PDB file of C-alpha atoms in Angstrom:
ATOM      1  CA  GLN W   1     -11.459  -5.392  40.025  1.00 91.00           C
ATOM      2  CA  VAL W   2     -14.677  -4.127  41.620  1.00 97.00           C
ATOM      3  CA  GLN W   3     -15.098  -5.206  45.227  1.00 98.00           C
ATOM      4  CA  LEU W   4     -17.984  -4.674  47.631  1.00 98.00           C
ATOM      5  CA  VAL W   5     -17.199  -5.981  51.110  1.00 98.00           C
ATOM      6  CA  GLU W   6     -19.900  -6.148  53.789  1.00 98.00           C
ATOM      7  CA  SER W   7     -19.303  -6.286  57.531  1.00 98.00           C
ATOM      8  CA  GLY W   8     -21.245  -5.939  60.775  1.00 98.00           C
ATOM      9  CA  GLY W   9     -23.543  -8.952  60.660  1.00 98.00           C
ATOM     10  CA  GLY W  10     -24.112 -11.168  63.657  1.00 98.00           C
ATOM     11  CA  LEU W  11     -26.561 -12.703  66.112  1.00 98.00           C
ATOM     12  CA  VAL W  12     -28.919 -10.400  68.003  1.00 98.00           C
ATOM     13  CA  GLN W  13     -32.100 -10.793  70.056  1.00 98.00           C
ATOM     14  CA  ALA W  14     -35.430  -9.399  68.866  1.00 98.00           C
ATOM     15  CA  GLY W  15     -35.610  -5.677  69.542  1.00 98.00           C
ATOM     16  CA  GLY W  16     -31.861  -5.235  69.224  1.00 98.00           C
ATOM     17  CA  SER W  17     -29.805  -3.258  66.716  1.00 98.00           C
ATOM     18  CA  LEU W  18     -26.996  -3.839  64.242  1.00 98.00           C
ATOM     19  CA  ARG W  19     -25.104  -1.569  61.858  1.00 98.00           C
ATOM     20  CA  LEU W  20     -23.949  -3.037  58.546  1.00 98.00           C
ATOM     21  CA  SER W  21     -21.160  -1.448  56.507  1.00 98.00           C
ATOM     22  CA  CYS W  22     -20.063  -1.824  52.883  1.00 98.00           C
ATOM     23  CA  ALA W  23     -16.597  -0.852  51.651  1.00 98.00           C
ATOM     24  CA  ALA W  24     -16.342  -0.328  47.877  1.00 98.00           C
ATOM     25  CA  SER W  25     -13.307  -0.236  45.598  1.00 98.00           C
ATOM     26  CA  GLY W  26     -12.600  -0.297  41.861  1.00 98.00           C
ATOM     27  CA  LEU W  27     -15.623   1.761  40.754  1.00 96.00           C
ATOM     28  CA  ALA W  28     -16.744   5.395  40.505  1.00 96.00           C
ATOM     29  CA  PHE W  29     -18.573   5.194  43.795  1.00 97.00           C
ATOM     30  CA  SER W  30     -20.538   8.458  43.619  1.00 97.00           C
ATOM     31  CA  LYS W  31     -21.883   7.543  40.149  1.00 96.00           C
ATOM     32  CA  HIS W  32     -23.608   4.428  41.473  1.00 97.00           C
ATOM     33  CA  ILE W  33     -26.889   3.849  43.215  1.00 97.00           C
ATOM     34  CA  MET W  34     -26.027   1.762  46.260  1.00 97.00           C
ATOM     35  CA  ALA W  35     -28.550  -0.666  47.698  1.00 98.00           C
ATOM     36  CA  TRP W  36     -29.005  -3.459  50.206  1.00 98.00           C
ATOM     37  CA  PHE W  37     -30.726  -6.742  49.382  1.00 98.00           C
ATOM     38  CA  ARG W  38     -31.331  -9.676  51.687  1.00 98.00           C
ATOM     39  CA  GLN W  39     -31.889 -13.355  51.008  1.00 98.00           C
ATOM     40  CA  ALA W  40     -33.179 -16.100  53.269  1.00 97.00           C
ATOM     41  CA  PRO W  41     -32.459 -19.766  52.442  1.00 94.00           C
ATOM     42  CA  GLY W  42     -34.503 -21.031  49.489  1.00 95.00           C
ATOM     43  CA  THR W  43     -35.826 -17.575  48.529  1.00 96.00           C
ATOM     44  CA  GLU W  44     -35.112 -14.920  45.915  1.00 96.00           C
ATOM     45  CA  PRO W  45     -33.228 -11.755  46.886  1.00 96.00           C
ATOM     46  CA  GLU W  46     -35.467  -9.141  48.521  1.00 97.00           C
ATOM     47  CA  PHE W  47     -34.930  -5.394  48.172  1.00 97.00           C
ATOM     48  CA  VAL W  48     -34.253  -3.632  51.481  1.00 98.00           C
ATOM     49  CA  ALA W  49     -33.055  -0.055  50.868  1.00 98.00           C
ATOM     50  CA  ALA W  50     -31.298   2.140  48.282  1.00 97.00           C
ATOM     51  CA  ILE W  51     -29.559   5.515  48.168  1.00 97.00           C
ATOM     52  CA  LEU W  52     -28.718   7.722  45.163  1.00 96.00           C
ATOM     53  CA  GLY W  53     -25.158   8.640  44.209  1.00 95.00           C
ATOM     54  CA  ARG W  54     -24.837  11.786  46.311  1.00 94.00           C
ATOM     55  CA  GLY W  55     -27.250  10.685  49.018  1.00 95.00           C
ATOM     56  CA  GLU W  56     -29.929  13.072  47.781  1.00 94.00           C
ATOM     57  CA  SER W  57     -32.708  10.480  47.892  1.00 95.00           C
ATOM     58  CA  THR W  58     -33.423   7.149  49.584  1.00 96.00           C
ATOM     59  CA  ASN W  59     -35.963   4.352  49.199  1.00 96.00           C
ATOM     60  CA  TYR W  60     -37.014   1.604  51.620  1.00 97.00           C
ATOM     61  CA  ALA W  61     -39.026  -1.573  51.519  1.00 97.00           C
ATOM     62  CA  ASP W  62     -42.278  -1.237  53.454  1.00 98.00           C
ATOM     63  CA  SER W  63     -41.184  -4.027  55.790  1.00 98.00           C
ATOM     64  CA  VAL W  64     -38.212  -2.005  57.110  1.00 98.00           C
ATOM     65  CA  LYS W  65     -39.484   1.578  56.811  1.00 98.00           C
ATOM     66  CA  GLY W  66     -39.080   3.428  60.099  1.00 98.00           C
ATOM     67  CA  ARG W  67     -36.660   0.831  61.495  1.00 98.00           C
ATOM     68  CA  PHE W  68     -33.723   0.882  59.038  1.00 98.00           C
ATOM     69  CA  THR W  69     -31.686   3.875  57.836  1.00 98.00           C
ATOM     70  CA  ILE W  70     -29.349   3.816  54.821  1.00 98.00           C
ATOM     71  CA  SER W  71     -26.461   6.284  54.437  1.00 98.00           C
ATOM     72  CA  ARG W  72     -23.239   6.740  52.483  1.00 98.00           C
ATOM     73  CA  GLU W  73     -19.907   8.560  52.841  1.00 98.00           C
ATOM     74  CA  ASN W  74     -18.626   9.134  49.315  1.00 98.00           C
ATOM     75  CA  ALA W  75     -15.259  10.499  50.465  1.00 97.00           C
ATOM     76  CA  LYS W  76     -14.585   7.090  52.052  1.00 98.00           C
ATOM     77  CA  ASN W  77     -16.379   4.927  49.450  1.00 98.00           C
ATOM     78  CA  THR W  78     -18.563   3.413  52.155  1.00 98.00           C
ATOM     79  CA  MET W  79     -22.254   2.760  52.737  1.00 98.00           C
ATOM     80  CA  SER W  80     -24.058   1.766  55.934  1.00 98.00           C
ATOM     81  CA  LEU W  81     -27.380   0.322  57.055  1.00 98.00           C
ATOM     82  CA  GLN W  82     -28.482   1.066  60.614  1.00 98.00           C
ATOM     83  CA  MET W  83     -31.014  -1.586  61.657  1.00 98.00           C
ATOM     84  CA  ASN W  84     -33.106  -0.969  64.781  1.00 98.00           C
ATOM     85  CA  ASN W  85     -35.850  -3.009  66.456  1.00 98.00           C
ATOM     86  CA  LEU W  86     -34.775  -6.140  64.614  1.00 98.00           C
ATOM     87  CA  GLN W  87     -37.283  -8.980  64.328  1.00 98.00           C
ATOM     88  CA  PRO W  88     -36.885 -12.704  63.510  1.00 98.00           C
ATOM     89  CA  GLU W  89     -38.264 -12.101  60.000  1.00 97.00           C
ATOM     90  CA  ASP W  90     -35.234  -9.874  59.332  1.00 98.00           C
ATOM     91  CA  THR W  91     -32.985 -12.949  59.496  1.00 98.00           C
ATOM     92  CA  ALA W  92     -31.153 -13.260  56.159  1.00 98.00           C
ATOM     93  CA  ASN W  93     -27.871 -12.865  54.348  1.00 98.00           C
ATOM     94  CA  TYR W  94     -27.521  -9.144  53.569  1.00 98.00           C
ATOM     95  CA  TYR W  95     -25.820  -8.037  50.330  1.00 98.00           C
ATOM     96  CA  CYS W  96     -24.309  -4.700  49.335  1.00 98.00           C
ATOM     97  CA  THR W  97     -24.983  -3.837  45.662  1.00 98.00           C
ATOM     98  CA  ALA W  98     -24.107  -1.130  43.114  1.00 98.00           C
ATOM     99  CA  SER W  99     -26.053  -0.060  40.019  1.00 96.00           C
ATOM    100  CA  LEU W 100     -25.982   2.678  37.362  1.00 91.00           C
ATOM    101  CA  THR W 101     -29.726   2.404  36.701  1.00 80.00           C
ATOM    102  CA  ILE W 102     -32.667   4.419  38.011  1.00 76.00           C
ATOM    103  CA  TRP W 103     -35.496   3.377  40.362  1.00 79.00           C
ATOM    104  CA  PRO W 104     -36.642   0.735  40.981  1.00 85.00           C
ATOM    105  CA  VAL W 105     -33.494  -1.193  41.857  1.00 90.00           C
ATOM    106  CA  ILE W 106     -34.198  -4.832  41.031  1.00 92.00           C
ATOM    107  CA  PRO W 107     -31.752  -7.761  40.958  1.00 93.00           C
ATOM    108  CA  ALA W 108     -31.619  -7.788  37.124  1.00 92.00           C
ATOM    109  CA  ARG W 109     -30.374  -4.191  37.130  1.00 92.00           C
ATOM    110  CA  VAL W 110     -27.638  -4.678  39.738  1.00 96.00           C
ATOM    111  CA  ALA W 111     -24.125  -4.470  38.289  1.00 96.00           C
ATOM    112  CA  TYR W 112     -22.128  -5.654  41.304  1.00 97.00           C
ATOM    113  CA  TRP W 113     -22.849  -7.756  44.398  1.00 98.00           C
ATOM    114  CA  GLY W 114     -20.877  -8.171  47.589  1.00 98.00           C
ATOM    115  CA  GLN W 115     -20.294 -11.531  49.250  1.00 98.00           C
ATOM    116  CA  GLY W 116     -22.931 -10.988  51.928  1.00 98.00           C
ATOM    117  CA  THR W 117     -23.008 -10.806  55.711  1.00 98.00           C
ATOM    118  CA  GLN W 118     -25.324 -12.942  57.857  1.00 98.00           C
ATOM    119  CA  VAL W 119     -27.856 -11.354  60.203  1.00 98.00           C
ATOM    120  CA  THR W 120     -29.657 -13.695  62.600  1.00 98.00           C
ATOM    121  CA  VAL W 121     -32.379 -12.432  64.956  1.00 98.00           C
ATOM    122  CA  SER W 122     -33.547 -14.703  67.769  1.00 98.00           C
ATOM    123  CA  SER W 123     -36.975 -14.495  69.402  1.00 94.00           C
TER     124      SER W 123
END
């Protein structure tokens, strides 16, 4: 019954921007830590960013700090990731996730995963 649906991925040149969105249904949205992971072919999922249930705190991977911004709108059960100054190393499938656990958010603690949206950055 729980669904996490990502959108907003695409092809962009280095230095460009994209905004990813995640629409959630079937869960108590404000009770969950929401997070973004990304996965390149042949690799394990990599943590990108997370936001607490009421948006009171956020956490970012060092590789995206200062370039990406995570946010959520609990009244609409949505979460977003604004990605600026994209680089080729950001190329990956990006996943929306939900968890009831505390920091750090690791794959083993994630309760629900979306289907992913592809982000490709050309040089």
